[in-house]
PDB file of C-alpha atoms in Angstrom:
ATOM      1  CA  MET H   1     104.723   9.262 -38.453  1.00 50.00           C
ATOM      2  CA  ASP H   2     104.235  11.527 -35.456  1.00 62.00           C
ATOM      3  CA  ILE H   3     100.700  12.495 -34.626  1.00 69.00           C
ATOM      4  CA  ASP H   4     100.166  16.225 -34.320  1.00 77.00           C
ATOM      5  CA  ALA H   5      96.903  17.839 -33.339  1.00 70.00           C
ATOM      6  CA  LEU H   6      95.879  18.357 -36.969  1.00 66.00           C
ATOM      7  CA  ASP H   7      96.402  14.667 -37.871  1.00 91.00           C
ATOM      8  CA  ALA H   8      94.540  13.526 -34.806  1.00 94.00           C
ATOM      9  CA  SER H   9      91.607  15.810 -35.535  1.00 94.00           C
ATOM     10  CA  ALA H  10      91.367  14.588 -39.141  1.00 95.00           C
ATOM     11  CA  MET H  11      91.583  10.951 -38.117  1.00 97.00           C
ATOM     12  CA  LEU H  12      88.941  11.396 -35.414  1.00 98.00           C
ATOM     13  CA  ALA H  13      86.688  13.076 -37.991  1.00 98.00           C
ATOM     14  CA  THR H  14      86.773   9.868 -40.029  1.00 98.00           C
ATOM     15  CA  ALA H  15      85.755   7.801 -36.987  1.00 98.00           C
ATOM     16  CA  VAL H  16      82.959  10.279 -36.082  1.00 98.00           C
ATOM     17  CA  ALA H  17      81.625  10.172 -39.618  1.00 98.00           C
ATOM     18  CA  GLU H  18      81.420   6.377 -39.329  1.00 98.00           C
ATOM     19  CA  ALA H  19      79.684   6.649 -35.951  1.00 98.00           C
ATOM     20  CA  ARG H  20      77.131   9.068 -37.393  1.00 98.00           C
ATOM     21  CA  ALA H  21      76.525   6.767 -40.347  1.00 98.00           C
ATOM     22  CA  GLY H  22      75.792   3.953 -37.915  1.00 98.00           C
ATOM     23  CA  LEU H  23      73.412   6.137 -35.940  1.00 98.00           C
ATOM     24  CA  ALA H  24      71.607   7.113 -39.142  1.00 98.00           C
ATOM     25  CA  GLU H  25      71.130   3.413 -39.909  1.00 98.00           C
ATOM     26  CA  GLY H  26      69.528   2.850 -36.536  1.00 97.00           C
ATOM     27  CA  GLY H  27      72.677   1.355 -35.093  1.00 98.00           C
ATOM     28  CA  ILE H  28      75.052   1.885 -32.236  1.00 98.00           C
ATOM     29  CA  PRO H  29      77.065   5.087 -32.879  1.00 98.00           C
ATOM     30  CA  ILE H  30      80.644   3.914 -32.566  1.00 98.00           C
ATOM     31  CA  GLY H  31      83.039   4.332 -35.504  1.00 98.00           C
ATOM     32  CA  ALA H  32      86.670   3.612 -36.152  1.00 98.00           C
ATOM     33  CA  ALA H  33      89.324   3.606 -38.846  1.00 98.00           C
ATOM     34  CA  LEU H  34      92.720   1.958 -39.285  1.00 98.00           C
ATOM     35  CA  TYR H  35      95.468   4.176 -40.704  1.00 97.00           C
ATOM     36  CA  SER H  36      98.764   3.080 -42.174  1.00 96.00           C
ATOM     37  CA  ALA H  37     102.087   4.373 -40.881  1.00 94.00           C
ATOM     38  CA  GLU H  38     102.009   6.807 -43.851  1.00 93.00           C
ATOM     39  CA  GLY H  39      98.617   8.198 -42.750  1.00 94.00           C
ATOM     40  CA  THR H  40      96.421   6.641 -45.374  1.00 95.00           C
ATOM     41  CA  VAL H  41      93.132   4.919 -44.488  1.00 97.00           C
ATOM     42  CA  LEU H  42      93.456   1.133 -44.686  1.00 98.00           C
ATOM     43  CA  GLY H  43      89.906   0.503 -43.543  1.00 98.00           C
ATOM     44  CA  ARG H  44      87.027   2.185 -41.820  1.00 98.00           C
ATOM     45  CA  GLY H  45      83.799   1.015 -40.315  1.00 98.00           C
ATOM     46  CA  HIS H  46      81.212   1.199 -37.562  1.00 98.00           C
ATOM     47  CA  ASN H  47      79.315  -0.987 -35.193  1.00 98.00           C
ATOM     48  CA  ARG H  48      76.856  -3.169 -37.128  1.00 98.00           C
ATOM     49  CA  ARG H  49      75.154  -5.201 -34.387  1.00 98.00           C
ATOM     50  CA  VAL H  50      71.723  -3.909 -35.303  1.00 98.00           C
ATOM     51  CA  GLN H  51      72.196  -3.491 -39.069  1.00 98.00           C
ATOM     52  CA  ASP H  52      73.654  -6.992 -39.688  1.00 97.00           C
ATOM     53  CA  GLY H  53      72.453  -8.769 -36.579  1.00 97.00           C
ATOM     54  CA  ASP H  54      76.179  -9.311 -36.026  1.00 97.00           C
ATOM     55  CA  PRO H  55      77.448  -9.021 -32.423  1.00 97.00           C
ATOM     56  CA  SER H  56      81.080  -9.412 -33.608  1.00 98.00           C
ATOM     57  CA  ALA H  57      80.960  -6.185 -35.634  1.00 98.00           C
ATOM     58  CA  HIS H  58      82.238  -3.559 -33.291  1.00 98.00           C
ATOM     59  CA  GLY H  59      83.592  -0.278 -34.658  1.00 98.00           C
ATOM     60  CA  GLU H  60      87.252  -1.302 -34.400  1.00 98.00           C
ATOM     61  CA  THR H  61      86.732  -4.843 -35.629  1.00 98.00           C
ATOM     62  CA  SER H  62      84.754  -3.523 -38.617  1.00 98.00           C
ATOM     63  CA  ALA H  63      87.557  -1.155 -39.524  1.00 98.00           C
ATOM     64  CA  PHE H  64      90.138  -3.945 -39.115  1.00 98.00           C
ATOM     65  CA  ARG H  65      88.059  -6.279 -41.276  1.00 98.00           C
ATOM     66  CA  ALA H  66      87.593  -3.593 -43.942  1.00 98.00           C
ATOM     67  CA  ALA H  67      91.355  -3.251 -44.182  1.00 98.00           C
ATOM     68  CA  GLY H  68      91.606  -6.830 -45.331  1.00 98.00           C
ATOM     69  CA  ARG H  69      94.640  -9.038 -44.889  1.00 97.00           C
ATOM     70  CA  GLN H  70      97.779  -7.166 -43.916  1.00 95.00           C
ATOM     71  CA  ARG H  71     101.151  -8.709 -43.401  1.00 90.00           C
ATOM     72  CA  ALA H  72     101.908  -6.544 -40.370  1.00 93.00           C
ATOM     73  CA  TYR H  73     100.412  -3.708 -38.366  1.00 97.00           C
ATOM     74  CA  ARG H  74     103.584  -2.043 -37.026  1.00 96.00           C
ATOM     75  CA  GLY H  75     103.174   1.733 -37.300  1.00 96.00           C
ATOM     76  CA  THR H  76      99.427   1.580 -37.863  1.00 97.00           C
ATOM     77  CA  THR H  77      96.946   3.715 -35.886  1.00 97.00           C
ATOM     78  CA  MET H  78      93.464   2.726 -34.878  1.00 98.00           C
ATOM     79  CA  VAL H  79      91.209   5.721 -34.301  1.00 98.00           C
ATOM     80  CA  THR H  80      87.927   5.086 -32.512  1.00 98.00           C
ATOM     81  CA  THR H  81      85.216   7.327 -31.138  1.00 98.00           C
ATOM     82  CA  LEU H  82      85.137   5.379 -27.837  1.00 98.00           C
ATOM     83  CA  SER H  83      87.540   3.632 -25.538  1.00 98.00           C
ATOM     84  CA  PRO H  84      87.962   0.099 -26.950  1.00 98.00           C
ATOM     85  CA  CYS H  85      86.236  -2.727 -25.040  1.00 98.00           C
ATOM     86  CA  TRP H  86      88.225  -5.844 -24.074  1.00 98.00           C
ATOM     87  CA  TYR H  87      87.310  -7.523 -27.372  1.00 98.00           C
ATOM     88  CA  CYS H  88      88.663  -4.607 -29.448  1.00 98.00           C
ATOM     89  CA  SER H  89      91.617  -4.086 -27.081  1.00 98.00           C
ATOM     90  CA  GLY H  90      92.559  -7.735 -27.526  1.00 98.00           C
ATOM     91  CA  LEU H  91      92.430  -7.241 -31.305  1.00 98.00           C
ATOM     92  CA  ILE H  92      94.782  -4.211 -31.030  1.00 98.00           C
ATOM     93  CA  ARG H  93      97.225  -6.083 -28.813  1.00 98.00           C
ATOM     94  CA  GLN H  94      97.233  -9.363 -30.784  1.00 98.00           C
ATOM     95  CA  PHE H  95      97.949  -7.737 -34.104  1.00 98.00           C
ATOM     96  CA  GLY H  96     100.514  -5.254 -32.854  1.00 98.00           C
ATOM     97  CA  ILE H  97      98.654  -2.098 -33.861  1.00 98.00           C
ATOM     98  CA  SER H  98     101.040   0.606 -32.621  1.00 97.00           C
ATOM     99  CA  ARG H  99      98.748   3.451 -31.601  1.00 97.00           C
ATOM    100  CA  VAL H 100      95.166   4.047 -30.602  1.00 98.00           C
ATOM    101  CA  LEU H 101      93.511   7.465 -30.844  1.00 98.00           C
ATOM    102  CA  ILE H 102      90.407   7.510 -28.619  1.00 98.00           C
ATOM    103  CA  GLY H 103      87.643  10.086 -28.952  1.00 98.00           C
ATOM    104  CA  GLU H 104      86.495   9.664 -25.360  1.00 98.00           C
ATOM    105  CA  ALA H 105      86.585   7.350 -22.386  1.00 98.00           C
ATOM    106  CA  GLU H 106      84.001   9.118 -20.174  1.00 98.00           C
ATOM    107  CA  THR H 107      80.904   7.131 -21.109  1.00 98.00           C
ATOM    108  CA  PHE H 108      82.807   3.792 -21.219  1.00 97.00           C
ATOM    109  CA  HIS H 109      86.249   2.901 -19.947  1.00 97.00           C
ATOM    110  CA  GLY H 110      87.545  -0.144 -21.826  1.00 97.00           C
ATOM    111  CA  GLY H 111      90.974  -1.746 -22.041  1.00 98.00           C
ATOM    112  CA  HIS H 112      93.165   1.180 -23.052  1.00 98.00           C
ATOM    113  CA  ASP H 113      95.105   1.296 -19.761  1.00 98.00           C
ATOM    114  CA  TRP H 114      96.000  -2.388 -20.334  1.00 98.00           C
ATOM    115  CA  LEU H 115      97.083  -1.571 -23.852  1.00 98.00           C
ATOM    116  CA  ALA H 116      99.298   1.229 -22.589  1.00 98.00           C
ATOM    117  CA  GLU H 117     100.886  -1.146 -20.083  1.00 98.00           C
ATOM    118  CA  ASN H 118     101.616  -3.495 -22.970  1.00 98.00           C
ATOM    119  CA  GLY H 119     103.371  -0.961 -25.166  1.00 97.00           C
ATOM    120  CA  VAL H 120     100.551   0.470 -27.264  1.00 98.00           C
ATOM    121  CA  GLU H 121     100.660   4.276 -27.558  1.00 97.00           C
ATOM    122  CA  ILE H 122      97.359   5.665 -26.338  1.00 98.00           C
ATOM    123  CA  VAL H 123      96.150   9.178 -27.191  1.00 97.00           C
ATOM    124  CA  LEU H 124      92.945  10.137 -25.393  1.00 97.00           C
ATOM    125  CA  LEU H 125      91.371  13.102 -27.068  1.00 97.00           C
ATOM    126  CA  GLY H 126      88.471  13.915 -24.723  1.00 97.00           C
ATOM    127  CA  ASP H 127      86.279  14.962 -27.615  1.00 98.00           C
ATOM    128  CA  GLN H 128      82.992  16.482 -26.564  1.00 98.00           C
ATOM    129  CA  GLU H 129      81.130  15.537 -29.770  1.00 98.00           C
ATOM    130  CA  CYS H 130      81.991  11.882 -29.075  1.00 98.00           C
ATOM    131  CA  VAL H 131      80.799  12.194 -25.456  1.00 98.00           C
ATOM    132  CA  THR H 132      77.499  13.671 -26.603  1.00 98.00           C
ATOM    133  CA  LEU H 133      76.968  10.989 -29.257  1.00 98.00           C
ATOM    134  CA  MET H 134      77.303   8.200 -26.679  1.00 98.00           C
ATOM    135  CA  THR H 135      75.521   9.997 -23.826  1.00 98.00           C
ATOM    136  CA  ASP H 136      72.473  10.582 -26.022  1.00 98.00           C
ATOM    137  CA  PHE H 137      72.538   7.023 -27.343  1.00 98.00           C
ATOM    138  CA  ILE H 138      72.891   5.364 -23.957  1.00 97.00           C
ATOM    139  CA  LYS H 139      70.010   7.431 -22.612  1.00 98.00           C
ATOM    140  CA  ALA H 140      67.815   6.496 -25.566  1.00 97.00           C
ATOM    141  CA  ARG H 141      68.710   2.793 -25.897  1.00 97.00           C
ATOM    142  CA  PRO H 142      70.220   1.543 -22.622  1.00 97.00           C
ATOM    143  CA  GLU H 143      69.241  -2.102 -23.277  1.00 96.00           C
ATOM    144  CA  LEU H 144      70.920  -2.101 -26.678  1.00 96.00           C
ATOM    145  CA  TRP H 145      74.082  -0.570 -25.238  1.00 96.00           C
ATOM    146  CA  ASN H 146      74.213  -3.102 -22.450  1.00 95.00           C
ATOM    147  CA  GLU H 147      73.802  -5.931 -24.973  1.00 95.00           C
ATOM    148  CA  ASP H 148      76.712  -4.622 -26.978  1.00 94.00           C
ATOM    149  CA  ILE H 149      79.084  -4.712 -24.045  1.00 94.00           C
ATOM    150  CA  GLY H 150      77.753  -7.905 -22.533  1.00 91.00           C
ATOM    151  CA  VAL H 151      76.336  -6.239 -19.372  1.00 90.00           C
TER     152      VAL H 151
ATOM    153  CA  MET U   1      75.662 -27.438 -16.410  1.00 50.00           C
ATOM    154  CA  ASP U   2      78.698 -29.276 -15.155  1.00 62.00           C
ATOM    155  CA  ILE U   3      81.158 -30.466 -17.752  1.00 69.00           C
ATOM    156  CA  ASP U   4      82.081 -34.080 -17.533  1.00 77.00           C
ATOM    157  CA  ALA U   5      84.588 -35.848 -19.709  1.00 70.00           C
ATOM    158  CA  LEU U   6      81.896 -37.005 -22.138  1.00 66.00           C
ATOM    159  CA  ASP U   7      80.494 -33.549 -22.626  1.00 91.00           C
ATOM    160  CA  ALA U   8      83.954 -32.082 -23.113  1.00 94.00           C
ATOM    161  CA  SER U   9      84.840 -34.740 -25.664  1.00 94.00           C
ATOM    162  CA  ALA U  10      81.655 -34.151 -27.601  1.00 95.00           C
ATOM    163  CA  MET U  11      82.093 -30.409 -27.579  1.00 97.00           C
ATOM    164  CA  LEU U  12      85.704 -30.691 -28.696  1.00 98.00           C
ATOM    165  CA  ALA U  13      84.674 -32.974 -31.551  1.00 98.00           C
ATOM    166  CA  THR U  14      82.504 -30.107 -32.875  1.00 98.00           C
ATOM    167  CA  ALA U  15      85.436 -27.727 -32.798  1.00 98.00           C
ATOM    168  CA  VAL U  16      87.768 -30.269 -34.401  1.00 98.00           C
ATOM    169  CA  ALA U  17      85.196 -30.873 -37.177  1.00 98.00           C
ATOM    170  CA  GLU U  18      85.205 -27.114 -37.831  1.00 98.00           C
ATOM    171  CA  ALA U  19      88.995 -27.014 -37.873  1.00 98.00           C
ATOM    172  CA  ARG U  20      89.098 -29.909 -40.371  1.00 98.00           C
ATOM    173  CA  ALA U  21      86.541 -28.172 -42.577  1.00 98.00           C
ATOM    174  CA  GLY U  22      88.727 -25.090 -42.589  1.00 98.00           C
ATOM    175  CA  LEU U  23      91.780 -27.123 -43.506  1.00 98.00           C
ATOM    176  CA  ALA U  24      89.907 -28.800 -46.354  1.00 98.00           C
ATOM    177  CA  GLU U  25      89.033 -25.334 -47.693  1.00 98.00           C
ATOM    178  CA  GLY U  26      92.727 -24.361 -47.711  1.00 97.00           C
ATOM    179  CA  GLY U  27      92.440 -22.393 -44.589  1.00 98.00           C
ATOM    180  CA  ILE U  28      93.886 -22.238 -41.119  1.00 98.00           C
ATOM    181  CA  PRO U  29      92.737 -25.232 -39.101  1.00 98.00           C
ATOM    182  CA  ILE U  30      91.270 -23.683 -36.013  1.00 98.00           C
ATOM    183  CA  GLY U  31      87.613 -24.347 -35.085  1.00 98.00           C
ATOM    184  CA  ALA U  32      85.303 -23.386 -32.272  1.00 98.00           C
ATOM    185  CA  ALA U  33      81.731 -23.530 -31.096  1.00 98.00           C
ATOM    186  CA  LEU U  34      79.643 -21.648 -28.549  1.00 98.00           C
ATOM    187  CA  TYR U  35      77.371 -23.802 -26.378  1.00 97.00           C
ATOM    188  CA  SER U  36      74.452 -22.640 -24.311  1.00 96.00           C
ATOM    189  CA  ALA U  37      74.172 -23.347 -20.597  1.00 94.00           C
ATOM    190  CA  GLU U  38      71.871 -26.160 -21.603  1.00 93.00           C
ATOM    191  CA  GLY U  39      74.449 -27.744 -23.822  1.00 94.00           C
ATOM    192  CA  THR U  40      73.040 -26.854 -27.233  1.00 95.00           C
ATOM    193  CA  VAL U  41      75.132 -25.347 -29.984  1.00 97.00           C
ATOM    194  CA  LEU U  42      74.447 -21.648 -30.388  1.00 98.00           C
ATOM    195  CA  GLY U  43      77.010 -21.170 -33.147  1.00 98.00           C
ATOM    196  CA  ARG U  44      80.022 -22.874 -34.649  1.00 98.00           C
ATOM    197  CA  GLY U  45      82.718 -21.779 -37.058  1.00 98.00           C
ATOM    198  CA  HIS U  46      86.314 -21.778 -38.099  1.00 98.00           C
ATOM    199  CA  ASN U  47      89.089 -19.441 -39.108  1.00 98.00           C
ATOM    200  CA  ARG U  48      88.296 -17.851 -42.479  1.00 98.00           C
ATOM    201  CA  ARG U  49      91.258 -15.590 -43.122  1.00 98.00           C
ATOM    202  CA  VAL U  50      92.120 -17.293 -46.343  1.00 98.00           C
ATOM    203  CA  GLN U  51      88.651 -18.309 -47.488  1.00 98.00           C
ATOM    204  CA  ASP U  52      87.072 -14.859 -47.053  1.00 97.00           C
ATOM    205  CA  GLY U  53      90.180 -12.653 -47.012  1.00 97.00           C
ATOM    206  CA  ASP U  54      88.898 -11.704 -43.585  1.00 97.00           C
ATOM    207  CA  PRO U  55      91.532 -11.268 -40.842  1.00 97.00           C
ATOM    208  CA  SER U  56      88.816 -10.779 -38.240  1.00 98.00           C
ATOM    209  CA  ALA U  57      87.384 -14.262 -38.676  1.00 98.00           C
ATOM    210  CA  HIS U  58      89.196 -16.348 -36.120  1.00 98.00           C
ATOM    211  CA  GLY U  59      87.663 -19.638 -34.951  1.00 98.00           C
ATOM    212  CA  GLU U  60      86.139 -18.209 -31.813  1.00 98.00           C
ATOM    213  CA  THR U  61      84.888 -14.953 -33.360  1.00 98.00           C
ATOM    214  CA  SER U  62      83.338 -16.945 -36.214  1.00 98.00           C
ATOM    215  CA  ALA U  63      81.449 -19.143 -33.700  1.00 98.00           C
ATOM    216  CA  PHE U  64      80.384 -16.056 -31.733  1.00 98.00           C
ATOM    217  CA  ARG U  65      79.211 -14.382 -34.920  1.00 98.00           C
ATOM    218  CA  ALA U  66      77.267 -17.433 -36.054  1.00 98.00           C
ATOM    219  CA  ALA U  67      75.398 -17.487 -32.729  1.00 98.00           C
ATOM    220  CA  GLY U  68      73.881 -14.087 -33.655  1.00 98.00           C
ATOM    221  CA  ARG U  69      72.674 -11.557 -31.093  1.00 97.00           C
ATOM    222  CA  GLN U  70      72.336 -12.943 -27.585  1.00 95.00           C
ATOM    223  CA  ARG U  71      71.066 -11.004 -24.592  1.00 90.00           C
ATOM    224  CA  ALA U  72      73.645 -12.530 -22.289  1.00 93.00           C
ATOM    225  CA  TYR U  73      76.349 -15.153 -22.221  1.00 97.00           C
ATOM    226  CA  ARG U  74      76.282 -16.276 -18.605  1.00 96.00           C
ATOM    227  CA  GLY U  75      76.599 -20.013 -18.471  1.00 96.00           C
ATOM    228  CA  THR U  76      77.809 -20.363 -22.069  1.00 97.00           C
ATOM    229  CA  THR U  77      80.888 -22.394 -23.011  1.00 97.00           C
ATOM    230  CA  MET U  78      83.249 -21.589 -25.841  1.00 98.00           C
ATOM    231  CA  VAL U  79      85.105 -24.674 -27.084  1.00 98.00           C
ATOM    232  CA  THR U  80      88.120 -24.129 -29.294  1.00 98.00           C
ATOM    233  CA  THR U  81      90.791 -26.329 -30.785  1.00 98.00           C
ATOM    234  CA  LEU U  82      93.585 -23.920 -29.722  1.00 98.00           C
ATOM    235  CA  SER U  83      94.289 -21.610 -26.843  1.00 98.00           C
ATOM    236  CA  PRO U  84      92.512 -18.291 -27.671  1.00 98.00           C
ATOM    237  CA  CYS U  85      94.688 -15.398 -28.833  1.00 98.00           C
ATOM    238  CA  TRP U  86      94.353 -12.003 -27.163  1.00 98.00           C
ATOM    239  CA  TYR U  87      91.693 -10.937 -29.691  1.00 98.00           C
ATOM    240  CA  CYS U  88      89.541 -13.994 -28.887  1.00 98.00           C
ATOM    241  CA  SER U  89      90.349 -13.834 -25.185  1.00 98.00           C
ATOM    242  CA  GLY U  90      89.145 -10.227 -25.148  1.00 98.00           C
ATOM    243  CA  LEU U  91      85.923 -11.360 -26.814  1.00 98.00           C
ATOM    244  CA  ILE U  92      85.385 -14.007 -24.152  1.00 98.00           C
ATOM    245  CA  ARG U  93      86.051 -11.587 -21.273  1.00 98.00           C
ATOM    246  CA  GLN U  94      83.986  -8.686 -22.672  1.00 98.00           C
ATOM    247  CA  PHE U  95      80.860 -10.735 -23.232  1.00 98.00           C
ATOM    248  CA  GLY U  96      81.082 -12.718 -20.016  1.00 98.00           C
ATOM    249  CA  ILE U  97      81.351 -16.215 -21.597  1.00 98.00           C
ATOM    250  CA  SER U  98      81.575 -18.427 -18.517  1.00 97.00           C
ATOM    251  CA  ARG U  99      83.819 -21.266 -19.634  1.00 97.00           C
ATOM    252  CA  VAL U 100      86.406 -22.044 -22.272  1.00 98.00           C
ATOM    253  CA  LEU U 101      87.303 -25.626 -23.270  1.00 98.00           C
ATOM    254  CA  ILE U 102      90.660 -25.581 -25.009  1.00 98.00           C
ATOM    255  CA  GLY U 103      91.913 -28.469 -27.211  1.00 98.00           C
ATOM    256  CA  GLU U 104      95.545 -27.606 -26.718  1.00 98.00           C
ATOM    257  CA  ALA U 105      97.919 -24.812 -25.744  1.00 98.00           C
ATOM    258  CA  GLU U 106     101.213 -26.431 -26.762  1.00 98.00           C
ATOM    259  CA  THR U 107     101.636 -24.943 -30.199  1.00 98.00           C
ATOM    260  CA  PHE U 108     100.299 -21.532 -29.156  1.00 97.00           C
ATOM    261  CA  HIS U 109      99.770 -20.099 -25.675  1.00 97.00           C
ATOM    262  CA  GLY U 110      97.201 -17.283 -25.867  1.00 97.00           C
ATOM    263  CA  GLY U 111      95.314 -15.388 -23.150  1.00 98.00           C
ATOM    264  CA  HIS U 112      93.738 -18.214 -21.220  1.00 98.00           C
ATOM    265  CA  ASP U 113      95.715 -17.562 -18.006  1.00 98.00           C
ATOM    266  CA  TRP U 114      94.503 -13.972 -18.092  1.00 98.00           C
ATOM    267  CA  LEU U 115      90.953 -15.213 -18.540  1.00 98.00           C
ATOM    268  CA  ALA U 116      91.329 -17.603 -15.572  1.00 98.00           C
ATOM    269  CA  GLU U 117      92.598 -14.635 -13.465  1.00 98.00           C
ATOM    270  CA  ASN U 118      89.464 -12.763 -14.458  1.00 98.00           C
ATOM    271  CA  GLY U 119      86.960 -15.406 -13.449  1.00 97.00           C
ATOM    272  CA  VAL U 120      86.531 -17.444 -16.594  1.00 98.00           C
ATOM    273  CA  GLU U 121      86.612 -21.259 -16.026  1.00 97.00           C
ATOM    274  CA  ILE U 122      89.336 -22.719 -18.197  1.00 98.00           C
ATOM    275  CA  VAL U 123      89.474 -26.407 -19.061  1.00 97.00           C
ATOM    276  CA  LEU U 124      92.641 -27.357 -20.959  1.00 97.00           C
ATOM    277  CA  LEU U 125      92.152 -30.763 -22.590  1.00 97.00           C
ATOM    278  CA  GLY U 126      95.660 -31.429 -24.005  1.00 97.00           C
ATOM    279  CA  ASP U 127      94.200 -33.153 -27.033  1.00 98.00           C
ATOM    280  CA  GLN U 128      96.778 -34.871 -29.286  1.00 98.00           C
ATOM    281  CA  GLU U 129      94.706 -34.591 -32.470  1.00 98.00           C
ATOM    282  CA  CYS U 130      94.570 -30.810 -31.988  1.00 98.00           C
ATOM    283  CA  VAL U 131      98.290 -30.633 -31.392  1.00 98.00           C
ATOM    284  CA  THR U 132      98.979 -32.613 -34.573  1.00 98.00           C
ATOM    285  CA  LEU U 133      96.593 -30.463 -36.622  1.00 98.00           C
ATOM    286  CA  MET U 134      98.408 -27.275 -35.700  1.00 98.00           C
ATOM    287  CA  THR U 135     101.944 -28.728 -35.749  1.00 98.00           C
ATOM    288  CA  ASP U 136     101.482 -29.986 -39.298  1.00 98.00           C
ATOM    289  CA  PHE U 137      99.866 -26.689 -40.370  1.00 98.00           C
ATOM    290  CA  ILE U 138     102.574 -24.483 -38.849  1.00 97.00           C
ATOM    291  CA  LYS U 139     105.289 -26.588 -40.419  1.00 98.00           C
ATOM    292  CA  ALA U 140     103.561 -26.399 -43.851  1.00 97.00           C
ATOM    293  CA  ARG U 141     102.560 -22.715 -43.804  1.00 97.00           C
ATOM    294  CA  PRO U 142     104.581 -20.735 -41.239  1.00 97.00           C
ATOM    295  CA  GLU U 143     104.067 -17.406 -43.013  1.00 96.00           C
ATOM    296  CA  LEU U 144     100.296 -17.832 -42.960  1.00 96.00           C
ATOM    297  CA  TRP U 145     100.280 -18.769 -39.296  1.00 96.00           C
ATOM    298  CA  ASN U 146     102.440 -15.762 -38.395  1.00 95.00           C
ATOM    299  CA  GLU U 147     100.113 -13.478 -40.337  1.00 95.00           C
ATOM    300  CA  ASP U 148      97.146 -14.830 -38.410  1.00 94.00           C
ATOM    301  CA  ILE U 149      98.646 -13.977 -35.049  1.00 94.00           C
ATOM    302  CA  GLY U 150     100.303 -10.738 -36.038  1.00 91.00           C
ATOM    303  CA  VAL U 151     103.880 -11.974 -35.720  1.00 90.00           C
TER     304      VAL U 151
END
């Protein structure tokens, strides 16, 4: 499946809805979803560090987990509101997820250049809603944000 | 804390016990534990892909999750029976885990060279029990092993 602007916008909306759900729960507002090659949602989720006391539950890993066991990830797309950290970038590389749609990489620049160098298609959307979500959150809860990225 | 041979052996024994517990449950025999700078166990776990239907539960991520929220990981040691895949290597790099003790890297060579290049201390133990555990498992369940590493 080729990604056109309409597809990308719809996929990002799913990730943003997850991020907003996390924020409403008192959590870190990062959301993600894993789409099949046919464009269906395999799994979606958001950061659950605060909600579950689980530091392993990043947006991307939550979406991956929600998708359950898959035999292969060729052709799948991970959409995320924020540039994936090394942990989530490693997940994407290890499992051969083909494409990553990224809401924004202004407030945090993770491992997406490394993924591109290693054959993963990267689409950086530069979405202003995503930038605002993270900017407001980092300003309000800097210690929580630093904990989530190990700083 | 400096790691001497006795410490390394004791830490590896914890990871091996986790791997054997996973094997007894019908799962993939990879175990890990996260140790504090003072040498206490913060969390331990094993691969739970089969047991929980959870592809995100690798040995290292399970140990990290079991340790709960930590403010920082400086000085911590992750011990694992097998060279960490990109997913688990990304975890180690992102959270600034200082040292990785690896049972073996013969049956699978993950991201530990990349971690060493990025400042993580790597101790490769070349443990024969770990090699045998994985060799026997891969021979018995090749399709399950390939699923776990996205091949």
